[in-house]
Short mmCIF file of C-alpha atoms and ligand atoms in Angstrom, two decimals:
data_model
loop_
_atom_site.label_atom_id
_atom_site.label_comp_id
_atom_site.label_asym_id
_atom_site.label_seq_id
_atom_site.Cartn_x
_atom_site.Cartn_y
_atom_site.Cartn_z
CA UNK A 34 0.00 0.00 0.00
CA UNK A 35 1.26 3.54 -0.78
CA UNK A 36 2.56 5.30 2.36
CA UNK A 37 -0.02 8.12 2.30
CA UNK A 38 -2.98 6.00 1.26
CA UNK A 39 -6.13 7.09 3.15
CA UNK A 40 -4.56 10.47 4.06
CA UNK A 41 -5.54 13.91 2.81
CA UNK A 42 -3.22 16.80 1.90
CA UNK A 43 -4.13 20.42 1.21
CA UNK A 44 -1.56 22.40 -0.80
CA UNK A 45 -2.09 26.15 -1.10
CA UNK A 46 -1.06 27.57 -4.46
CA UNK A 47 -1.09 24.04 -5.88
CA UNK A 48 -2.01 25.08 -9.42
CA UNK A 49 1.48 26.07 -10.62
CA UNK A 50 5.19 25.95 -9.88
CA UNK A 51 6.45 24.52 -6.60
CA UNK A 52 2.95 23.88 -5.21
CA UNK A 53 1.98 21.84 -8.25
CA UNK A 54 5.12 19.71 -7.90
CA UNK A 55 4.27 19.16 -4.22
CA UNK A 56 0.72 18.08 -5.12
CA UNK A 57 2.17 15.58 -7.61
CA UNK A 58 4.71 14.28 -5.09
CA UNK A 59 2.12 13.71 -2.35
CA UNK A 60 -0.49 12.21 -4.67
CA UNK A 61 2.31 9.98 -5.98
CA UNK A 62 2.60 8.60 -2.42
CA UNK A 63 -1.12 7.80 -2.33
CA UNK A 64 -2.56 10.93 -0.65
CA UNK A 65 -5.87 12.43 -1.70
CA UNK A 66 -5.28 16.08 -2.52
CA UNK A 67 -6.98 19.46 -2.31
CA UNK A 68 -5.38 21.81 -4.85
CA UNK A 69 -5.84 25.46 -3.94
CA UNK A 70 -5.60 28.25 -6.49
CA UNK A 71 -6.73 31.85 -6.70
CA UNK A 72 -6.82 32.54 -10.47
CA UNK A 73 -5.62 29.48 -12.39
CA UNK A 74 -8.92 27.57 -12.39
CA UNK A 75 -8.17 25.63 -15.58
CA UNK A 76 -4.72 24.48 -14.41
CA UNK A 77 -6.01 23.39 -10.98
CA UNK A 78 -9.07 21.62 -12.39
CA UNK A 79 -7.06 19.84 -15.10
CA UNK A 80 -4.62 18.59 -12.47
CA UNK A 81 -7.48 17.38 -10.23
CA UNK A 82 -9.15 15.62 -13.20
CA UNK A 83 -5.90 13.88 -14.09
CA UNK A 84 -5.66 12.41 -10.58
CA UNK A 85 -9.34 11.47 -10.52
CA UNK A 86 -8.88 9.29 -13.60
CA UNK A 87 -6.10 7.40 -11.83
CA UNK A 88 -8.21 6.76 -8.72
CA UNK A 89 -6.85 9.51 -6.45
CA UNK A 90 -9.51 11.71 -4.92
CA UNK A 91 -8.64 15.28 -5.84
CA UNK A 92 -10.45 18.60 -5.69
CA UNK A 93 -9.55 22.06 -6.92
CA UNK A 94 -10.49 24.75 -4.40
CA UNK A 95 -10.51 28.43 -5.20
CA UNK A 96 -9.61 30.71 -2.28
CA UNK A 97 -7.47 33.74 -1.67
CA UNK A 98 -5.48 32.59 1.35
CA UNK A 99 -4.91 36.20 2.35
CA UNK A 100 -8.61 36.62 3.14
CA UNK A 101 -9.40 34.92 6.41
CA UNK A 102 -12.92 33.73 5.58
CA UNK A 103 -11.79 32.28 2.26
CA UNK A 104 -8.83 30.48 3.83
CA UNK A 105 -10.99 28.98 6.56
CA UNK A 106 -13.73 28.06 4.07
CA UNK A 107 -11.14 26.26 1.90
CA UNK A 108 -9.97 24.14 4.85
CA UNK A 109 -13.55 23.28 5.81
CA UNK A 110 -14.43 22.40 2.22
CA UNK A 111 -11.41 20.10 2.01
CA UNK A 112 -12.58 18.21 5.08
CA UNK A 113 -16.22 18.07 4.02
CA UNK A 114 -15.34 16.75 0.54
CA UNK A 115 -12.32 14.54 1.29
CA UNK A 116 -13.30 13.48 4.82
CA UNK A 117 -10.27 14.53 6.90
CA UNK A 118 -7.09 16.60 6.87
CA UNK A 119 -3.65 15.17 7.64
CA UNK A 120 -1.18 17.46 5.83
CA UNK A 121 -1.16 21.17 5.06
CA UNK A 122 1.47 22.75 2.84
CA UNK A 123 1.40 26.55 3.11
CA UNK A 124 2.96 27.27 -0.26
CA UNK A 125 0.97 30.14 -1.84
CA UNK A 126 3.15 33.18 -2.19
CA UNK A 127 3.60 36.39 -4.14
CA UNK A 128 6.14 39.18 -4.55
CA UNK A 129 5.60 42.91 -5.13
CA UNK A 130 9.14 44.18 -5.52
CA UNK A 131 10.01 47.88 -5.19
CA UNK A 132 12.66 49.99 -3.52
CA UNK A 133 11.55 50.67 0.04
CA UNK A 134 11.00 54.40 -0.51
CA UNK A 135 8.66 53.63 -3.44
CA UNK A 136 6.87 50.75 -1.78
CA UNK A 137 3.27 51.56 -0.98
CA UNK A 138 1.35 50.34 2.03
CA UNK A 139 -0.68 48.29 -0.43
CA UNK A 140 2.49 46.59 -1.78
CA UNK A 141 3.49 45.79 1.78
CA UNK A 142 0.07 44.51 2.88
CA UNK A 143 -0.55 42.43 -0.26
CA UNK A 144 2.62 40.41 0.34
CA UNK A 145 2.03 40.06 4.09
CA UNK A 146 -1.59 39.03 3.51
CA UNK A 147 -0.78 36.16 1.17
CA UNK A 148 2.62 34.97 2.40
CA UNK A 149 2.34 35.46 6.15
CA UNK A 150 -1.28 36.00 7.16
CA UNK A 151 -2.41 33.26 4.77
CA UNK A 152 -0.02 30.84 6.48
CA UNK A 153 -1.55 31.73 9.85
CA UNK A 154 -5.20 31.54 8.66
CA UNK A 155 -4.78 28.16 6.99
CA UNK A 156 -2.81 26.71 9.90
CA UNK A 157 -5.26 27.93 12.50
CA UNK A 158 -8.20 26.49 10.56
CA UNK A 159 -6.41 23.17 9.94
CA UNK A 160 -5.42 22.40 13.55
CA UNK A 161 -8.83 21.24 14.89
CA UNK A 162 -9.20 18.89 11.92
CA UNK A 163 -5.71 17.48 12.43
CA UNK A 164 -6.41 16.95 16.12
CA UNK A 165 -9.54 15.06 15.10
CA UNK A 166 -7.44 12.95 12.70
CA UNK A 167 -5.04 12.08 15.55
CA UNK A 168 -2.21 14.34 14.34
CA UNK A 169 -0.77 15.88 11.23
CA UNK A 170 2.11 17.61 9.53
CA UNK A 171 2.37 21.19 8.34
CA UNK A 172 5.07 22.44 5.98
CA UNK A 173 5.54 26.16 5.39
CA UNK A 174 7.35 27.27 2.24
CA UNK A 175 9.62 30.15 3.26
CA UNK A 176 12.64 31.26 1.18
CA UNK A 177 16.39 31.76 1.15
CA UNK A 178 15.41 35.42 0.95
CA UNK A 179 14.18 35.32 4.54
CA UNK A 180 17.88 35.27 5.45
CA UNK A 181 19.78 36.68 2.46
CA UNK A 182 17.79 39.42 0.86
CA UNK A 183 17.72 41.06 -2.56
CA UNK A 184 17.33 44.75 -3.28
CA UNK A 185 13.68 45.80 -3.55
CA UNK A 186 12.23 42.97 -1.51
CA UNK A 187 11.77 44.21 2.06
CA UNK A 188 8.14 43.07 2.04
CA UNK A 189 8.92 39.60 0.67
CA UNK A 190 12.03 39.08 2.84
CA UNK A 191 10.17 40.16 5.97
CA UNK A 192 7.26 37.82 5.23
CA UNK A 193 9.58 34.86 4.69
CA UNK A 194 11.71 35.53 7.79
CA UNK A 195 8.47 35.79 9.77
CA UNK A 196 7.32 32.42 8.45
CA UNK A 197 10.45 30.87 9.95
CA UNK A 198 9.71 32.55 13.31
CA UNK A 199 6.09 31.39 13.08
CA UNK A 200 7.33 27.84 12.43
CA UNK A 201 9.58 27.83 15.51
CA UNK A 202 6.81 29.20 17.75
CA UNK A 203 3.82 27.23 16.47
CA UNK A 204 5.72 23.93 16.44
CA UNK A 205 6.22 24.22 20.21
CA UNK A 206 2.48 24.50 20.74
CA UNK A 207 1.54 21.72 18.37
CA UNK A 208 3.67 18.78 19.50
CA UNK A 209 1.15 17.98 22.24
CA UNK A 210 -1.40 17.25 19.50
CA UNK A 211 0.98 15.06 17.50
CA UNK A 212 1.23 17.79 14.86
CA UNK A 213 4.66 18.73 13.51
CA UNK A 214 5.51 21.90 11.62
CA UNK A 215 8.64 22.59 9.60
CA UNK A 216 9.66 25.23 7.09
CA UNK A 217 11.33 24.59 3.74
CA UNK A 218 13.44 27.46 2.42
CA UNK A 219 13.99 27.21 -1.34
CA UNK A 220 16.71 29.08 -3.16
CA UNK A 221 16.11 30.38 -6.67
CA UNK A 222 13.73 28.02 -8.48
CA UNK A 223 12.72 28.14 -12.15
CA UNK A 224 8.98 28.92 -11.95
CA UNK A 225 6.66 31.68 -13.16
CA UNK A 226 7.80 33.70 -10.13
CA UNK A 227 11.27 33.98 -11.72
CA UNK A 228 10.04 34.52 -15.28
CA UNK A 229 9.89 38.32 -15.10
CA UNK A 230 13.51 38.93 -14.14
CA UNK A 231 16.04 40.45 -16.54
CA UNK A 232 18.98 38.50 -17.98
CA UNK A 233 21.31 40.68 -15.93
CA UNK A 234 19.49 39.78 -12.71
CA UNK A 235 19.54 36.09 -13.66
CA UNK A 236 23.33 36.26 -14.04
CA UNK A 237 23.62 38.04 -10.68
CA UNK A 238 21.47 35.40 -8.97
CA UNK A 239 23.39 32.55 -10.62
CA UNK A 240 26.70 33.99 -9.48
CA UNK A 241 25.45 33.64 -5.88
CA UNK A 242 24.70 29.92 -6.20
CA UNK A 243 27.77 27.74 -5.56
CA UNK A 244 26.24 24.81 -7.50
CA UNK A 245 25.90 27.08 -10.54
CA UNK A 246 22.28 26.54 -11.50
CA UNK A 247 18.74 27.33 -10.44
CA UNK A 248 16.73 24.62 -8.72
CA UNK A 249 13.61 22.87 -9.93
CA UNK A 250 10.16 22.71 -8.34
CA UNK A 251 10.60 18.93 -8.09
CA UNK A 252 13.73 19.39 -5.96
CA UNK A 253 11.65 21.32 -3.41
CA UNK A 254 8.76 18.86 -3.61
CA UNK A 255 11.10 15.95 -2.90
CA UNK A 256 12.10 17.49 0.45
CA UNK A 257 8.45 18.12 1.35
CA UNK A 258 7.66 14.51 0.46
CA UNK A 259 10.59 13.32 2.61
CA UNK A 260 9.47 15.42 5.61
CA UNK A 261 5.94 14.08 5.33
CA UNK A 262 6.59 10.45 4.46
CA UNK A 263 9.89 9.61 6.11
CA UNK A 264 10.82 12.13 8.82
CA UNK A 265 8.98 11.81 12.12
CA UNK A 266 11.37 13.38 14.65
CA UNK A 267 11.73 16.90 13.35
CA UNK A 268 9.64 19.92 14.18
CA UNK A 269 10.13 23.69 14.34
CA UNK A 270 13.03 23.52 11.85
CA UNK A 271 13.87 25.41 8.68
CA UNK A 272 15.44 23.30 5.92
CA UNK A 273 17.33 24.98 3.08
CA UNK A 274 17.40 23.65 -0.49
CA UNK A 275 19.34 26.23 -2.41
CA UNK A 276 22.33 24.91 -4.36
CA UNK A 277 24.74 25.79 -1.58
CA UNK A 278 23.92 29.37 -0.59
CA UNK A 279 24.99 29.66 3.03
CA UNK A 280 22.25 30.77 5.44
CA UNK A 281 22.01 30.71 9.19
CA UNK A 282 18.30 30.44 9.91
P1 LIG B 296 4.38 30.72 -8.74
O1 LIG B 296 4.87 29.83 -9.82
O2 LIG B 296 4.20 32.17 -8.99
O3 LIG B 296 3.00 30.10 -8.18
C1 LIG B 296 2.35 30.75 -7.11
C2 LIG B 296 1.20 29.90 -6.65
O4 LIG B 296 0.59 30.59 -5.54
C3 LIG B 296 0.14 29.74 -7.72
O5 LIG B 296 -0.43 28.45 -7.60
C4 LIG B 296 -0.88 30.83 -7.35
O6 LIG B 296 -2.22 30.52 -7.74
C5 LIG B 296 -0.79 30.77 -5.84
N1 LIG B 296 -1.28 32.00 -5.21
C6 LIG B 296 -0.84 33.27 -5.39
N2 LIG B 296 -1.55 34.13 -4.64
C7 LIG B 296 -2.48 33.37 -3.98
C8 LIG B 296 -3.51 33.66 -3.06
N3 LIG B 296 -3.76 34.92 -2.68
N4 LIG B 296 -4.26 32.64 -2.59
C9 LIG B 296 -4.03 31.37 -3.00
N5 LIG B 296 -3.08 31.02 -3.87
C10 LIG B 296 -2.31 32.02 -4.36
O7 LIG B 296 5.34 30.64 -7.46
P2 LIG B 296 6.40 29.53 -7.00
O8 LIG B 296 7.72 29.97 -7.49
O9 LIG B 296 5.90 28.19 -7.29
O10 LIG B 296 6.39 29.84 -5.42
C11 LIG B 296 5.73 28.98 -4.50
C12 LIG B 296 6.21 29.35 -3.11
O11 LIG B 296 7.63 29.18 -3.04
C13 LIG B 296 5.94 30.79 -2.72
O12 LIG B 296 5.61 30.88 -1.36
C14 LIG B 296 7.27 31.47 -2.98
O13 LIG B 296 7.42 32.63 -2.20
C15 LIG B 296 8.21 30.38 -2.57
N6 LIG B 296 9.55 30.50 -3.14
C16 LIG B 296 9.74 30.54 -4.50
C17 LIG B 296 11.04 30.69 -4.97
C18 LIG B 296 11.36 30.75 -6.44
O14 LIG B 296 12.51 31.08 -6.78
N7 LIG B 296 10.43 30.45 -7.33
C19 LIG B 296 12.12 30.75 -4.08
C20 LIG B 296 11.87 30.69 -2.72
C21 LIG B 296 10.58 30.57 -2.26
P3 LIG B 296 -2.79 30.92 -9.21
O15 LIG B 296 -2.13 29.93 -10.15
O16 LIG B 296 -4.25 30.71 -9.11
O17 LIG B 296 -2.37 32.32 -9.48
#
């Protein structure tokens, strides 16, 4: 039997990029999956349909994780349609890059709402369901940029550093319920998030990566799969996957 057979995973921002690779990795281990998206309805529904034809129960759930009612409604819908909740991957994230003096309050709040507040809303809503299931695992996708920042990213860097702090603090509270929480901190990964950068910036980023290349979404998903399927004595930690960039979080 597949290791996650009979279990249910909710992945926020599961329609594209890293989240999509995580959905595929967990479904590949037998989990039923809730695929959250905010705009990419076709991508999320196509992915869910593909799993359904192979016998995996899968639903696509639209919700803006930065809006508390929508985040909570998404968690409740996952449980009402798939029956339980064992794993939550807080992956949805955005950037709104600008030099600090040009950054508006709206740029700041938009990034905090999705990256940080969304992580809190989804986690808080998931905990009672995980307690009911006898335990669970939560993975928060942070970033190398929580520790080593880039110019023009004070909002993004702050949100990602805060996710690591959130992970340390929440994990302490959750062990008593048999729920673990860890953060995964990717380096630069080839996804849509990176598609807008100039060739000059790409060269700059590459020069900072000792292994000399960007990572893939699958390389992040494989660590998430490992933490969920194989690692049972780790909580409150931040794991870096970044081609050798040295960080101290
Ligand atoms: P991506 O390709 O831009 O995909 C972002 C995903 O998040 C999409 O599925 C998107 O849904 C979803 N999303 C955006 N806003 C949302 C909201 N308000 N509510 C719900 N879902 C929302 O990004 P990615 O590169 O895969 O990044 C995934 C995570 O990894 C993010 O947290 C990011 O900060 C982090 N990360 C990425 C990198 C990198 O280099 N790519 C490095 C470090 C960390 P729609 O498809 O519906 O728009």
